[in-house]
Amino acid sequence: HLHAVTSEFFPLASAPLLKLWGLRGLYVLPALGFLAVLASSAWLAWLLDRTRNAALVAGVAALGTPFLFYGLEFWEHMPALGLSVTGVALLLDAARRRPGRHSLMFPTFVAGLLFGFATTLRPESACFVLAVGLASRSLVHRPTWRSLAVAAAGMLVALVPLELYT
């Protein structure tokens, strides 16, 4: 039951914010996750179709989904989603620029790191990453198999410390 696991990482990341700003500090990471989802959703929509209105996509994501509610709660859902959507946008942006270029492996690796950190927050994010990998095969500007392997390596780098700890 992936959904039943509570992240050890989220309270640890929230603790300094709690010390710094009191109870208000607990809402910083969810709010940042919410903002990351809005910005990355707009970026992703534009990457997939250059005619999309990025502001409209962000507005629909803010008002037409439960993201605003999750962004106002002390839950790890929004930071995990923010990391995931940003990772997808990075991965697809690198694929669109010039597939296979060595210089684009860094953003692809960073996308994997974001996927890994999202999975440490919400283990079911691994299902999201798998779905992204499979669905990306249908895109015109799809990541190469090498890019997907680099992203998987980045994800593993992010997951190994927590797995070793547990």
PDB file of C-alpha atoms in Angstrom:
ATOM      1  CA  HIS A   1       0.000   0.000   0.000  1.00  0.00           C
ATOM      2  CA  LEU A   2       2.114   2.842  -1.299  1.00  0.00           C
ATOM      3  CA  HIS A   3      -0.444   5.429  -0.251  1.00  0.00           C
ATOM      4  CA  ALA A   4      -0.298   4.368   3.410  1.00  0.00           C
ATOM      5  CA  VAL A   5       3.388   5.195   3.859  1.00  0.00           C
ATOM      6  CA  THR A   6       4.214   8.451   5.613  1.00  0.00           C
ATOM      7  CA  SER A   7       7.382  10.174   4.491  1.00  0.00           C
ATOM      8  CA  GLU A   8      10.206  10.599   6.985  1.00  0.00           C
ATOM      9  CA  PHE A   9      11.690  13.258   4.731  1.00  0.00           C
ATOM     10  CA  PHE A  10       8.804  15.762   4.866  1.00  0.00           C
ATOM     11  CA  PRO A  11       8.851  16.382   8.653  1.00  0.00           C
ATOM     12  CA  LEU A  12      12.647  16.634   8.568  1.00  0.00           C
ATOM     13  CA  ALA A  13      12.530  19.199   5.760  1.00  0.00           C
ATOM     14  CA  SER A  14       9.755  21.126   7.568  1.00  0.00           C
ATOM     15  CA  ALA A  15      11.476  21.236  10.964  1.00  0.00           C
ATOM     16  CA  PRO A  16      13.841  24.159  10.200  1.00  0.00           C
ATOM     17  CA  LEU A  17      10.919  26.158   8.818  1.00  0.00           C
ATOM     18  CA  LEU A  18       8.915  25.417  11.962  1.00  0.00           C
ATOM     19  CA  LYS A  19      11.797  26.646  14.102  1.00  0.00           C
ATOM     20  CA  LEU A  20      12.299  29.744  11.981  1.00  0.00           C
ATOM     21  CA  TRP A  21       8.674  30.888  11.506  1.00  0.00           C
ATOM     22  CA  GLY A  22       6.631  28.875  13.980  1.00  0.00           C
ATOM     23  CA  LEU A  23       3.452  27.184  12.808  1.00  0.00           C
ATOM     24  CA  ARG A  24       3.357  29.398   9.702  1.00  0.00           C
ATOM     25  CA  GLY A  25       6.611  27.746   8.608  1.00  0.00           C
ATOM     26  CA  LEU A  26       4.815  24.425   8.236  1.00  0.00           C
ATOM     27  CA  TYR A  27       2.916  25.803   5.263  1.00  0.00           C
ATOM     28  CA  VAL A  28       5.971  26.927   3.297  1.00  0.00           C
ATOM     29  CA  LEU A  29       6.782  23.614   1.564  1.00  0.00           C
ATOM     30  CA  PRO A  30       3.177  22.898   0.531  1.00  0.00           C
ATOM     31  CA  ALA A  31       2.830  26.464  -0.781  1.00  0.00           C
ATOM     32  CA  LEU A  32       6.090  26.174  -2.724  1.00  0.00           C
ATOM     33  CA  GLY A  33       4.873  22.854  -4.121  1.00  0.00           C
ATOM     34  CA  PHE A  34       1.642  24.519  -5.223  1.00  0.00           C
ATOM     35  CA  LEU A  35       3.531  27.301  -6.989  1.00  0.00           C
ATOM     36  CA  ALA A  36       5.860  24.754  -8.608  1.00  0.00           C
ATOM     37  CA  VAL A  37       2.862  22.786  -9.908  1.00  0.00           C
ATOM     38  CA  LEU A  38       1.315  25.895 -11.432  1.00  0.00           C
ATOM     39  CA  ALA A  39       4.529  27.052 -13.099  1.00  0.00           C
ATOM     40  CA  SER A  40       5.534  23.578 -14.271  1.00  0.00           C
ATOM     41  CA  SER A  41       2.056  22.761 -15.578  1.00  0.00           C
ATOM     42  CA  ALA A  42       2.159  25.912 -17.684  1.00  0.00           C
ATOM     43  CA  TRP A  43       5.690  25.080 -18.880  1.00  0.00           C
ATOM     44  CA  LEU A  44       4.683  21.499 -19.682  1.00  0.00           C
ATOM     45  CA  ALA A  45       1.587  22.615 -21.603  1.00  0.00           C
ATOM     46  CA  TRP A  46       3.712  25.012 -23.641  1.00  0.00           C
ATOM     47  CA  LEU A  47       6.299  22.280 -24.319  1.00  0.00           C
ATOM     48  CA  LEU A  48       3.616  19.936 -25.596  1.00  0.00           C
ATOM     49  CA  ASP A  49       1.850  22.570 -27.699  1.00  0.00           C
ATOM     50  CA  ARG A  50       3.442  25.971 -28.323  1.00  0.00           C
ATOM     51  CA  THR A  51       0.019  27.517 -28.986  1.00  0.00           C
ATOM     52  CA  ARG A  52      -1.226  26.899 -25.442  1.00  0.00           C
ATOM     53  CA  ASN A  53      -1.843  29.832 -23.180  1.00  0.00           C
ATOM     54  CA  ALA A  54       0.434  29.182 -20.182  1.00  0.00           C
ATOM     55  CA  ALA A  55      -1.451  31.615 -17.923  1.00  0.00           C
ATOM     56  CA  LEU A  56      -4.758  29.901 -18.687  1.00  0.00           C
ATOM     57  CA  VAL A  57      -3.243  26.479 -17.923  1.00  0.00           C
ATOM     58  CA  ALA A  58      -1.896  27.750 -14.579  1.00  0.00           C
ATOM     59  CA  GLY A  59      -5.269  29.309 -13.764  1.00  0.00           C
ATOM     60  CA  VAL A  60      -7.150  26.104 -14.521  1.00  0.00           C
ATOM     61  CA  ALA A  61      -4.646  24.114 -12.446  1.00  0.00           C
ATOM     62  CA  ALA A  62      -5.111  26.543  -9.548  1.00  0.00           C
ATOM     63  CA  LEU A  63      -8.889  26.779  -9.615  1.00  0.00           C
ATOM     64  CA  GLY A  64     -10.060  23.600 -11.331  1.00  0.00           C
ATOM     65  CA  THR A  65      -8.177  21.045  -9.234  1.00  0.00           C
ATOM     66  CA  PRO A  66      -7.744  20.343  -5.519  1.00  0.00           C
ATOM     67  CA  PHE A  67      -4.155  21.651  -5.746  1.00  0.00           C
ATOM     68  CA  LEU A  68      -4.967  24.885  -3.920  1.00  0.00           C
ATOM     69  CA  PHE A  69      -6.479  22.912  -1.042  1.00  0.00           C
ATOM     70  CA  TYR A  70      -3.433  20.633  -0.843  1.00  0.00           C
ATOM     71  CA  GLY A  71      -1.144  23.655  -1.012  1.00  0.00           C
ATOM     72  CA  LEU A  72      -2.814  25.083   2.100  1.00  0.00           C
ATOM     73  CA  GLU A  73      -2.444  21.902   4.164  1.00  0.00           C
ATOM     74  CA  PHE A  74       0.560  20.454   5.983  1.00  0.00           C
ATOM     75  CA  TRP A  75       0.794  17.487   3.626  1.00  0.00           C
ATOM     76  CA  GLU A  76       3.588  16.261   1.459  1.00  0.00           C
ATOM     77  CA  HIS A  77       1.289  15.879  -1.559  1.00  0.00           C
ATOM     78  CA  MET A  78       1.951  19.267  -3.150  1.00  0.00           C
ATOM     79  CA  PRO A  79       5.741  19.247  -2.745  1.00  0.00           C
ATOM     80  CA  ALA A  80       5.802  15.744  -4.250  1.00  0.00           C
ATOM     81  CA  LEU A  81       3.592  16.799  -7.152  1.00  0.00           C
ATOM     82  CA  GLY A  82       5.579  19.995  -7.672  1.00  0.00           C
ATOM     83  CA  LEU A  83       8.815  18.007  -7.892  1.00  0.00           C
ATOM     84  CA  SER A  84       7.215  15.460 -10.231  1.00  0.00           C
ATOM     85  CA  VAL A  85       5.710  17.937 -12.680  1.00  0.00           C
ATOM     86  CA  THR A  86       8.910  19.992 -12.727  1.00  0.00           C
ATOM     87  CA  GLY A  87      10.833  16.787 -13.450  1.00  0.00           C
ATOM     88  CA  VAL A  88       8.549  15.955 -16.368  1.00  0.00           C
ATOM     89  CA  ALA A  89       8.922  19.445 -17.810  1.00  0.00           C
ATOM     90  CA  LEU A  90      12.733  19.255 -17.505  1.00  0.00           C
ATOM     91  CA  LEU A  91      12.810  15.815 -19.119  1.00  0.00           C
ATOM     92  CA  LEU A  92      10.605  16.828 -22.042  1.00  0.00           C
ATOM     93  CA  ASP A  93      12.359  20.169 -22.478  1.00  0.00           C
ATOM     94  CA  ALA A  94      15.679  18.347 -22.840  1.00  0.00           C
ATOM     95  CA  ALA A  95      14.119  15.920 -25.331  1.00  0.00           C
ATOM     96  CA  ARG A  96      12.676  18.776 -27.389  1.00  0.00           C
ATOM     97  CA  ARG A  97      15.948  20.721 -27.566  1.00  0.00           C
ATOM     98  CA  ARG A  98      18.098  18.090 -29.266  1.00  0.00           C
ATOM     99  CA  PRO A  99      17.715  14.463 -28.294  1.00  0.00           C
ATOM    100  CA  GLY A 100      20.906  12.663 -27.428  1.00  0.00           C
ATOM    101  CA  ARG A 101      23.103  15.743 -26.959  1.00  0.00           C
ATOM    102  CA  HIS A 102      25.575  15.148 -24.169  1.00  0.00           C
ATOM    103  CA  SER A 103      25.042  18.631 -22.678  1.00  0.00           C
ATOM    104  CA  LEU A 104      21.364  17.832 -22.120  1.00  0.00           C
ATOM    105  CA  MET A 105      22.129  14.884 -19.851  1.00  0.00           C
ATOM    106  CA  PHE A 106      22.481  17.198 -16.830  1.00  0.00           C
ATOM    107  CA  PRO A 107      18.862  18.482 -16.940  1.00  0.00           C
ATOM    108  CA  THR A 108      17.743  14.905 -17.551  1.00  0.00           C
ATOM    109  CA  PHE A 109      19.676  13.750 -14.479  1.00  0.00           C
ATOM    110  CA  VAL A 110      18.175  16.615 -12.454  1.00  0.00           C
ATOM    111  CA  ALA A 111      14.717  15.508 -13.635  1.00  0.00           C
ATOM    112  CA  GLY A 112      15.521  12.069 -12.243  1.00  0.00           C
ATOM    113  CA  LEU A 113      16.634  13.600  -8.944  1.00  0.00           C
ATOM    114  CA  LEU A 114      13.320  15.457  -8.745  1.00  0.00           C
ATOM    115  CA  PHE A 115      11.446  12.215  -9.442  1.00  0.00           C
ATOM    116  CA  GLY A 116      13.442  10.517  -6.686  1.00  0.00           C
ATOM    117  CA  PHE A 117      12.785  13.253  -4.137  1.00  0.00           C
ATOM    118  CA  ALA A 118       9.086  13.171  -5.059  1.00  0.00           C
ATOM    119  CA  THR A 119       9.093   9.431  -4.445  1.00  0.00           C
ATOM    120  CA  THR A 120      10.692   9.908  -1.032  1.00  0.00           C
ATOM    121  CA  LEU A 121       7.799  12.219  -0.168  1.00  0.00           C
ATOM    122  CA  ARG A 122       5.037  10.096  -1.694  1.00  0.00           C
ATOM    123  CA  PRO A 123       6.028   6.546  -2.699  1.00  0.00           C
ATOM    124  CA  GLU A 124       3.183   6.350  -5.212  1.00  0.00           C
ATOM    125  CA  SER A 125       5.075   8.969  -7.221  1.00  0.00           C
ATOM    126  CA  ALA A 126       7.041   6.023  -8.603  1.00  0.00           C
ATOM    127  CA  CYS A 127       3.862   5.017 -10.436  1.00  0.00           C
ATOM    128  CA  PHE A 128       3.661   8.543 -11.872  1.00  0.00           C
ATOM    129  CA  VAL A 129       7.274   8.298 -13.076  1.00  0.00           C
ATOM    130  CA  LEU A 130       6.606   4.937 -14.721  1.00  0.00           C
ATOM    131  CA  ALA A 131       3.517   6.374 -16.437  1.00  0.00           C
ATOM    132  CA  VAL A 132       5.538   9.364 -17.684  1.00  0.00           C
ATOM    133  CA  GLY A 133       8.226   7.062 -19.085  1.00  0.00           C
ATOM    134  CA  LEU A 134       5.658   4.942 -20.918  1.00  0.00           C
ATOM    135  CA  ALA A 135       3.539   7.861 -22.151  1.00  0.00           C
ATOM    136  CA  SER A 136       6.591   9.782 -23.362  1.00  0.00           C
ATOM    137  CA  ARG A 137       7.116   7.121 -26.017  1.00  0.00           C
ATOM    138  CA  SER A 138       4.090   8.491 -27.890  1.00  0.00           C
ATOM    139  CA  LEU A 139       5.450  12.044 -28.166  1.00  0.00           C
ATOM    140  CA  VAL A 140       7.021  13.502 -31.272  1.00  0.00           C
ATOM    141  CA  HIS A 141       9.926  14.900 -29.222  1.00  0.00           C
ATOM    142  CA  ARG A 142      10.366  11.973 -26.890  1.00  0.00           C
ATOM    143  CA  PRO A 143      13.283  11.289 -24.563  1.00  0.00           C
ATOM    144  CA  THR A 144      15.761   8.756 -25.871  1.00  0.00           C
ATOM    145  CA  TRP A 145      16.216   5.477 -24.046  1.00  0.00           C
ATOM    146  CA  ARG A 146      19.570   6.820 -22.897  1.00  0.00           C
ATOM    147  CA  SER A 147      17.874   9.916 -21.462  1.00  0.00           C
ATOM    148  CA  LEU A 148      15.375   7.748 -19.606  1.00  0.00           C
ATOM    149  CA  ALA A 149      18.271   5.689 -18.206  1.00  0.00           C
ATOM    150  CA  VAL A 150      20.024   8.886 -17.041  1.00  0.00           C
ATOM    151  CA  ALA A 151      16.794  10.061 -15.384  1.00  0.00           C
ATOM    152  CA  ALA A 152      16.436   6.652 -13.707  1.00  0.00           C
ATOM    153  CA  ALA A 153      20.003   6.968 -12.415  1.00  0.00           C
ATOM    154  CA  GLY A 154      19.169  10.398 -10.975  1.00  0.00           C
ATOM    155  CA  MET A 155      16.084   8.943  -9.333  1.00  0.00           C
ATOM    156  CA  LEU A 156      18.134   6.161  -7.769  1.00  0.00           C
ATOM    157  CA  VAL A 157      20.707   8.650  -6.449  1.00  0.00           C
ATOM    158  CA  ALA A 158      17.892  10.496  -4.666  1.00  0.00           C
ATOM    159  CA  LEU A 159      16.317   7.309  -3.297  1.00  0.00           C
ATOM    160  CA  VAL A 160      19.412   5.475  -2.066  1.00  0.00           C
ATOM    161  CA  PRO A 161      20.092   7.553   1.092  1.00  0.00           C
ATOM    162  CA  LEU A 162      16.559   7.088   2.421  1.00  0.00           C
ATOM    163  CA  GLU A 163      16.522   3.422   1.504  1.00  0.00           C
ATOM    164  CA  LEU A 164      19.846   2.869   3.247  1.00  0.00           C
ATOM    165  CA  TYR A 165      18.505   4.688   6.292  1.00  0.00           C
ATOM    166  CA  THR A 166      15.334   2.627   6.446  1.00  0.00           C
TER     167      THR A 166
END
